mmCIF file of C-alpha atoms and ligand atoms in Angstrom:
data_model
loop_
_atom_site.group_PDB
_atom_site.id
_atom_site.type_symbol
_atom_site.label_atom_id
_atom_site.label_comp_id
_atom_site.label_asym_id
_atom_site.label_seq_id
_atom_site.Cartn_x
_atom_site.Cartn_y
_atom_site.Cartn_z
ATOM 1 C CA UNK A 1 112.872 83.494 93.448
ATOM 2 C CA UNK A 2 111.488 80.382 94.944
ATOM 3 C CA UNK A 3 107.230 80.500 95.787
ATOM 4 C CA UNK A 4 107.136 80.728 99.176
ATOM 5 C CA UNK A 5 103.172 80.641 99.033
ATOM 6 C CA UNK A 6 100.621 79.258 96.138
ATOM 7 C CA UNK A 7 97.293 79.947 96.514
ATOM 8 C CA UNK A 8 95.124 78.390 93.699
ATOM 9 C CA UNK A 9 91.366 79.896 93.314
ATOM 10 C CA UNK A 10 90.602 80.183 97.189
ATOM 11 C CA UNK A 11 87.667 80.736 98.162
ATOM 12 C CA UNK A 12 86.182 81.307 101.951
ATOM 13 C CA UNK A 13 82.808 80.959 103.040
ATOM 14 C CA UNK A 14 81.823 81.762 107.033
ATOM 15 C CA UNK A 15 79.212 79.568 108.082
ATOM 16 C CA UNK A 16 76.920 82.911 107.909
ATOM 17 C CA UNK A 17 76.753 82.179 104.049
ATOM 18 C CA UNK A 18 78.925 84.894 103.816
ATOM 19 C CA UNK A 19 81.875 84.530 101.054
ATOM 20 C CA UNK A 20 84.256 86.783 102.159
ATOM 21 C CA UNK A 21 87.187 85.416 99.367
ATOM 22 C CA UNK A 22 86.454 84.348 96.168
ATOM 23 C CA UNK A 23 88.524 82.520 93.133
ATOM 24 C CA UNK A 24 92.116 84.339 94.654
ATOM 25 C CA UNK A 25 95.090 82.741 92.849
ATOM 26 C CA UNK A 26 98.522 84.250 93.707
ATOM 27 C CA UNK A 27 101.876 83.006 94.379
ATOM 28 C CA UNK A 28 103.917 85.211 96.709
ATOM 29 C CA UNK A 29 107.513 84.464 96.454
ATOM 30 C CA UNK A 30 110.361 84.409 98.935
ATOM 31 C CA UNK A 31 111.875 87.601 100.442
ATOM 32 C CA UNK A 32 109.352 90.323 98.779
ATOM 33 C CA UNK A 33 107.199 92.413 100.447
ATOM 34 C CA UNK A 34 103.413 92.563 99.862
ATOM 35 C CA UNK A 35 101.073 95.330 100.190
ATOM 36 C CA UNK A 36 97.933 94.254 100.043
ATOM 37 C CA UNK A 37 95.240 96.619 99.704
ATOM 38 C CA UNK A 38 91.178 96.527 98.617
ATOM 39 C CA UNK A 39 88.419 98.303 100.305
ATOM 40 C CA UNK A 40 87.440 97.351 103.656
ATOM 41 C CA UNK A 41 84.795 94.279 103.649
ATOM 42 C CA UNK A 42 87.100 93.217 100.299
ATOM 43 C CA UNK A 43 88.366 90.082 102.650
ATOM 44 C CA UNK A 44 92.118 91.178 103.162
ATOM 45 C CA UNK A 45 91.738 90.203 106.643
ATOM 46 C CA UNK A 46 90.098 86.731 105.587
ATOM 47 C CA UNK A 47 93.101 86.196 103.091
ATOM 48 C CA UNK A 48 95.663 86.808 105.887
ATOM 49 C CA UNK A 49 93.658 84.306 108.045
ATOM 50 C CA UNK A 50 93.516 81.848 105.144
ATOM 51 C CA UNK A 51 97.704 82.099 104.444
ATOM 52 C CA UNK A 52 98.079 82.214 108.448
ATOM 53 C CA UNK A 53 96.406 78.731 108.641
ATOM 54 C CA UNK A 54 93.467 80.318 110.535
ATOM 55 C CA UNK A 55 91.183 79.586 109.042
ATOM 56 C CA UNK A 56 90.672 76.367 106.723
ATOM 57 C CA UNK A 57 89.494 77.772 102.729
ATOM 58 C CA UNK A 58 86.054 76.306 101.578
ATOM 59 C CA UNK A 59 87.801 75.695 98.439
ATOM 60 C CA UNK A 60 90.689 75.816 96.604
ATOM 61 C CA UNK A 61 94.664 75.031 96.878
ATOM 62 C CA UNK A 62 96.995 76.832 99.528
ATOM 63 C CA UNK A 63 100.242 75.292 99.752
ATOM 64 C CA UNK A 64 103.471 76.964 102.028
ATOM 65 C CA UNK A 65 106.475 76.313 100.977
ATOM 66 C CA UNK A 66 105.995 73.264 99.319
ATOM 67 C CA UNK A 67 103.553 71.970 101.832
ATOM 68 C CA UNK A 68 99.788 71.586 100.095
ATOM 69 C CA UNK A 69 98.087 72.240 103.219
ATOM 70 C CA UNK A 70 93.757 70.526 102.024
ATOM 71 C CA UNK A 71 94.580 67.420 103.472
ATOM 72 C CA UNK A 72 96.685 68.060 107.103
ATOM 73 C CA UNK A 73 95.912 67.604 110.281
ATOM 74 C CA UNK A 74 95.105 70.644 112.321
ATOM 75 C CA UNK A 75 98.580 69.436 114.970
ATOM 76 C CA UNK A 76 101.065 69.436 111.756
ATOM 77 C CA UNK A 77 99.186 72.921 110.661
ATOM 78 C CA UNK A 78 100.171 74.498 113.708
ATOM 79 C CA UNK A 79 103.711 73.291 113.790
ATOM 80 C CA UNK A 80 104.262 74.842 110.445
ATOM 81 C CA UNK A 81 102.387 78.188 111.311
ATOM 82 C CA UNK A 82 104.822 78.385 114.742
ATOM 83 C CA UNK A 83 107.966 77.576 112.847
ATOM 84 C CA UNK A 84 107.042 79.667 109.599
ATOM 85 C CA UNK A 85 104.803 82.219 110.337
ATOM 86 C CA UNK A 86 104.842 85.177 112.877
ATOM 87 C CA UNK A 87 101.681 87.424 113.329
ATOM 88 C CA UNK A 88 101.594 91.225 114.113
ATOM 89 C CA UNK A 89 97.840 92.106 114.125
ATOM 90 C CA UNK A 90 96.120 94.911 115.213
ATOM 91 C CA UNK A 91 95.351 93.553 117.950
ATOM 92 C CA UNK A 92 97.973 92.640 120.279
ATOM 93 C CA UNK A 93 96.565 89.631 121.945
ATOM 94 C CA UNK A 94 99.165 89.270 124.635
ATOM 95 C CA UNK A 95 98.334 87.085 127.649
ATOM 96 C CA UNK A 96 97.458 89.593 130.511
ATOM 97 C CA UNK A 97 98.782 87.244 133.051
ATOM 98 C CA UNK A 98 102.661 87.255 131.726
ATOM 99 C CA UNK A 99 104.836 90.048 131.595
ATOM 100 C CA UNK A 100 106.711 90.876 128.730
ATOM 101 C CA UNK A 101 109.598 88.658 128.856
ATOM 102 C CA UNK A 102 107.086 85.404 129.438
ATOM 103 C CA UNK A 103 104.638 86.835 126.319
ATOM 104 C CA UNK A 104 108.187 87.073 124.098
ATOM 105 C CA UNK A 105 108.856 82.999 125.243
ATOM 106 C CA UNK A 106 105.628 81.548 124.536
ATOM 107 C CA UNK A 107 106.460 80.805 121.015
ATOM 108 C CA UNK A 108 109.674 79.316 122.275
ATOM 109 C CA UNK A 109 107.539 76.855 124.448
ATOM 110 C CA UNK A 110 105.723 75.625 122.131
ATOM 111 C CA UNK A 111 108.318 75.053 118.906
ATOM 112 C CA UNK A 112 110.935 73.576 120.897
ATOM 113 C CA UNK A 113 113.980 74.177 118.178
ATOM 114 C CA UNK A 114 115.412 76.622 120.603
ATOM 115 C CA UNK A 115 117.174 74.987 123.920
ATOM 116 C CA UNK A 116 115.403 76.064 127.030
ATOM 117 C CA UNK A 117 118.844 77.487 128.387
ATOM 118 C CA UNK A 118 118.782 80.060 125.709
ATOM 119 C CA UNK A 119 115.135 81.231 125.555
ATOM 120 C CA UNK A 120 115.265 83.975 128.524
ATOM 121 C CA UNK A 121 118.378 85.369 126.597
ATOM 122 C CA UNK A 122 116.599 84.778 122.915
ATOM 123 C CA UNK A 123 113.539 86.865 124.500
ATOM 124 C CA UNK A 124 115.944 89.375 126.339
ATOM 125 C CA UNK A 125 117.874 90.301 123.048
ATOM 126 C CA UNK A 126 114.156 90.563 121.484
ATOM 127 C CA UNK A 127 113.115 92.895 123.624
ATOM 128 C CA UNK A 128 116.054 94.634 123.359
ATOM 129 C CA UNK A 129 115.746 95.150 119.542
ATOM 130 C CA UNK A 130 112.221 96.975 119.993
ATOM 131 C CA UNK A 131 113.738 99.148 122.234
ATOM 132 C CA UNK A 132 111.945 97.569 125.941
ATOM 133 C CA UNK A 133 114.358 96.151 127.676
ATOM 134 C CA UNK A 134 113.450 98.110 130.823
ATOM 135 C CA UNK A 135 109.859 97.090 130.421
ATOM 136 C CA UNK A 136 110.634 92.852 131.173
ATOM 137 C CA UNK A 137 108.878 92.387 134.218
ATOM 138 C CA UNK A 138 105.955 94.607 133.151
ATOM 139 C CA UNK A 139 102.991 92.920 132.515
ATOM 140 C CA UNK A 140 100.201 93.670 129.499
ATOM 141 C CA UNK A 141 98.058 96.405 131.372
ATOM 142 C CA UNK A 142 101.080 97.911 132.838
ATOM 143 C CA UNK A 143 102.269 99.020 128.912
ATOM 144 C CA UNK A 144 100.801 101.071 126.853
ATOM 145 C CA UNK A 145 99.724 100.569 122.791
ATOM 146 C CA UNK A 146 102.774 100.958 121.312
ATOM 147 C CA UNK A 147 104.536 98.797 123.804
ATOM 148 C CA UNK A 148 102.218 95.960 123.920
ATOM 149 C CA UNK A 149 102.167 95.932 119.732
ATOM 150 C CA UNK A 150 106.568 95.828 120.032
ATOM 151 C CA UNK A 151 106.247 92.879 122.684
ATOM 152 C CA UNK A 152 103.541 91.817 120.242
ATOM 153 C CA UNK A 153 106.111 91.623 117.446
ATOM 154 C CA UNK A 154 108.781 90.653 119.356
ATOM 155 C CA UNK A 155 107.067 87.656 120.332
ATOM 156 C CA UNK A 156 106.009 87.168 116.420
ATOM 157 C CA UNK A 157 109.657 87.091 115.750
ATOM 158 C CA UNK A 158 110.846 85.197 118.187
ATOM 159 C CA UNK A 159 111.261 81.672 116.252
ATOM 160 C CA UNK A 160 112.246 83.339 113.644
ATOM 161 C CA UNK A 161 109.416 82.883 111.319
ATOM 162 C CA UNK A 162 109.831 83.047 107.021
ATOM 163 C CA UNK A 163 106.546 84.742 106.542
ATOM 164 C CA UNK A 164 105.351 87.989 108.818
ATOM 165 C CA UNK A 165 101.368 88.022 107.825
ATOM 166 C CA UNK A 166 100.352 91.728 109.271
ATOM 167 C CA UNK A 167 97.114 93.396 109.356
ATOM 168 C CA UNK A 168 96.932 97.056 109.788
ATOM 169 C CA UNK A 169 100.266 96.751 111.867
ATOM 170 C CA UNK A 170 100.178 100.604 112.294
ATOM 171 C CA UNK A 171 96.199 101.093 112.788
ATOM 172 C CA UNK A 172 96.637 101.602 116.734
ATOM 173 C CA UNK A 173 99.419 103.563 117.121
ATOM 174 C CA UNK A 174 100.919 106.977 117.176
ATOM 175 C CA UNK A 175 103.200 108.432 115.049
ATOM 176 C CA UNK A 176 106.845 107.884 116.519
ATOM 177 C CA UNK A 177 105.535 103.627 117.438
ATOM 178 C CA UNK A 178 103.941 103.590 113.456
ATOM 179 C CA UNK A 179 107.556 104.529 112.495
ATOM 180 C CA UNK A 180 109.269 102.467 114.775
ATOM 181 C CA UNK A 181 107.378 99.644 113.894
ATOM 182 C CA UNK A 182 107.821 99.910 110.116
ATOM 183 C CA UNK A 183 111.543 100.080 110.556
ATOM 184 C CA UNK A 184 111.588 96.630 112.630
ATOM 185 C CA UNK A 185 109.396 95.260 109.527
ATOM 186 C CA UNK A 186 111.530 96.680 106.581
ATOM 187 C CA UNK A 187 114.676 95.639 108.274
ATOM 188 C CA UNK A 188 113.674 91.969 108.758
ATOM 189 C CA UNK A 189 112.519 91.832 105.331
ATOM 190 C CA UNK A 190 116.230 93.237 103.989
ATOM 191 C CA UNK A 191 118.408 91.938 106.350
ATOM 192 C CA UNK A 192 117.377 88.294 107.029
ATOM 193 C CA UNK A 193 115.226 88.472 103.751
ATOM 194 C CA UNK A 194 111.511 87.410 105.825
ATOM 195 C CA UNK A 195 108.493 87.458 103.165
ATOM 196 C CA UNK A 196 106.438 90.094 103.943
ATOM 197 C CA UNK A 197 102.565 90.263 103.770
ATOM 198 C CA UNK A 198 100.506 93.623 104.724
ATOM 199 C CA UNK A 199 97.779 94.882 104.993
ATOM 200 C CA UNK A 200 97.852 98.600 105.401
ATOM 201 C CA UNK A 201 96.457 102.242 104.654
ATOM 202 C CA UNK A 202 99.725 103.518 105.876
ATOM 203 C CA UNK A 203 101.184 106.028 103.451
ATOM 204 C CA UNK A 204 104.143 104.990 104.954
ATOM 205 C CA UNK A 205 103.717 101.386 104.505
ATOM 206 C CA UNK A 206 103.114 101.830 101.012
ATOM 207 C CA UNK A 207 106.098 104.078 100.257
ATOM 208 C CA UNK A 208 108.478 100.865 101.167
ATOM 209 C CA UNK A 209 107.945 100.292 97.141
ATOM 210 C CA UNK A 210 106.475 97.181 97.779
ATOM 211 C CA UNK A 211 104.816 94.875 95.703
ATOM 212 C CA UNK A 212 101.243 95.827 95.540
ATOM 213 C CA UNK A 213 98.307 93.445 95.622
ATOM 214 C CA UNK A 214 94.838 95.105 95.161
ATOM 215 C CA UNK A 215 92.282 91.804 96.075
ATOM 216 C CA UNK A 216 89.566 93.591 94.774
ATOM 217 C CA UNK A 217 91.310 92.860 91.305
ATOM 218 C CA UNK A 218 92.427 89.253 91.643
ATOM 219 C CA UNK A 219 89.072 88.329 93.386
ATOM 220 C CA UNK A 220 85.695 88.661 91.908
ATOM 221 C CA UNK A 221 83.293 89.033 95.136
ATOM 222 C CA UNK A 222 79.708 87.689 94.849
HETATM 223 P P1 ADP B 1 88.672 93.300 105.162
HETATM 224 O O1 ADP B 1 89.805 92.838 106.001
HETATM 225 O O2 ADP B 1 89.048 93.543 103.734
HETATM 226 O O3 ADP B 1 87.939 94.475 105.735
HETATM 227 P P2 ADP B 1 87.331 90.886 106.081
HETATM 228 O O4 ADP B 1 88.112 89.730 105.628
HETATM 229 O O5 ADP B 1 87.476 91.328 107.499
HETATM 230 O O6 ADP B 1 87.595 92.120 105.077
HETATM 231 O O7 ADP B 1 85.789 90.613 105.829
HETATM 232 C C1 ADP B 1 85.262 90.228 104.557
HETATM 233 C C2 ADP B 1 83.801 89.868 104.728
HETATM 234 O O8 ADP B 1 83.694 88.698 105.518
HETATM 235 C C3 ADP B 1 82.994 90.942 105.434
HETATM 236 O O9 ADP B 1 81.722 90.975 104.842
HETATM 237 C C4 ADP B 1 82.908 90.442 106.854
HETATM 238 O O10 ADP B 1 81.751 90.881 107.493
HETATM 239 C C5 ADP B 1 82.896 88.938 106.670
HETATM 240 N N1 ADP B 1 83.533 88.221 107.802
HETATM 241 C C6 ADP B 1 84.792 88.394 108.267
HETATM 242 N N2 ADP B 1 85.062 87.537 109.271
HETATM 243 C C7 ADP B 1 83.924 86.811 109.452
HETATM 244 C C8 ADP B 1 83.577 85.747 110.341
HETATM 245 N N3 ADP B 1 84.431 85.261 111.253
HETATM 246 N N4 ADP B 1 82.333 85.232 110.244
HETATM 247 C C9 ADP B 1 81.470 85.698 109.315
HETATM 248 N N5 ADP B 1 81.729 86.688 108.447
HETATM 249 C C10 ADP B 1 82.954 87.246 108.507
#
């Protein structure tokens, strides 16, 4: 399987002195999907920050897909994190001022591969797969968790990104949107073959027989 992701002893230190990742060397390949697990403070968050192109690593090599990413400029770092990578955090950080549709199109604004006569459809069909079509014209505060985290990852999907980089996915919501959620993940990692990175506690999450990645054991923190 190709290496969709090389990371060679990474290490990230906030400006606090605080070294929240230290000496990580993985390689994630194409098409798997990633548990990653360590206690809390271990830097899992950090990591996904680091692979997201986030935040820039005080040291070390990160390269995605075949791209060593030290020496770019911030403007080519974002074009490969809106093409490649698509986000579903805990937090759902949609704008309060669209409604879903809009939220769903941002993505498509800003990566222009997509023809602007087929975005409104692209984000339609989107919100269609997580099961809101009826909920278009509603804006953020007019949805609840579990809505706002499918527009969330219907809007992390939208340009069809390589690499999904979630953390704690599931943490806000209730049973019946955990499960729905999870199924949306699993099936773009099978059917269109997406890399997968998690972080989760979710026994159900972890069942998916993924490939398990404890930082605590790769990294040795100070
Ligand atoms: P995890 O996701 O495993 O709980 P984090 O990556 O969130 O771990 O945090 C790892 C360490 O880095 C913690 O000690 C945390 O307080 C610190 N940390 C995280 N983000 C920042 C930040 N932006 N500035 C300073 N310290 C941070």
């Amino acid at each position: 399987m190709d290496t969709l992701i090389r990371c060679e002893h990474l290490k990230k230190t906030y400006r606090n002195g605080v070294t929240a990742v230290q000496d990580f060397t993985a390689q994630f390949v194409s098409g798997a999907f990633y548990l990653i697990t360590g206690a809390s403070g271990a830097g899992k968050s950090t990591l996904l920050h680091l692979l997201g192109l986030l935040e820039r690593p005080t040291e070390g090599v990160l390269s995605l897909c075949g791209n060593e990413i030290s020496a770019m400029r911030e403007g080519r770092k974002a074009e490969l994190r809106n093409r490649f990578i698509g986000f579903v955090f805990q937090s759902y950080y949609l704008h309060p001022n669209l409604n879903a549709l809009e939220n769903v199109m941002v993505p498509m604004l800003i990566h222009r591969e997509i023809p602007p006569s087929q975005r409104k459809q692209r984000a339609e069909s989107l919100l269609e797969k997580v099961g809101l079509s009826e909920r278009s014209s509603h804006y953020p505060k007019e949805l609840s968790g579990g809505e706002q985290q499918r527009v969330a990852f219907a809007r992390a999907i939208a340009n069809e990104p390589d690499i999904i980089l979630a953390d704690e996915p599931t943490g806000n919501l209730d049973t019946a949107n955990g499960q729905h959620l999870i199924r949306l993940i699993k099936e773009l990692n099978e059917e269109k073959g997406v890399t997968v990175l998690c972080v989760s506690h979710d026994e159900r999450i972890i069942a998916q027989g993924s490939r398990l990645i404890n930082i605590e054991e790769i990294t040795c923190a100070e």
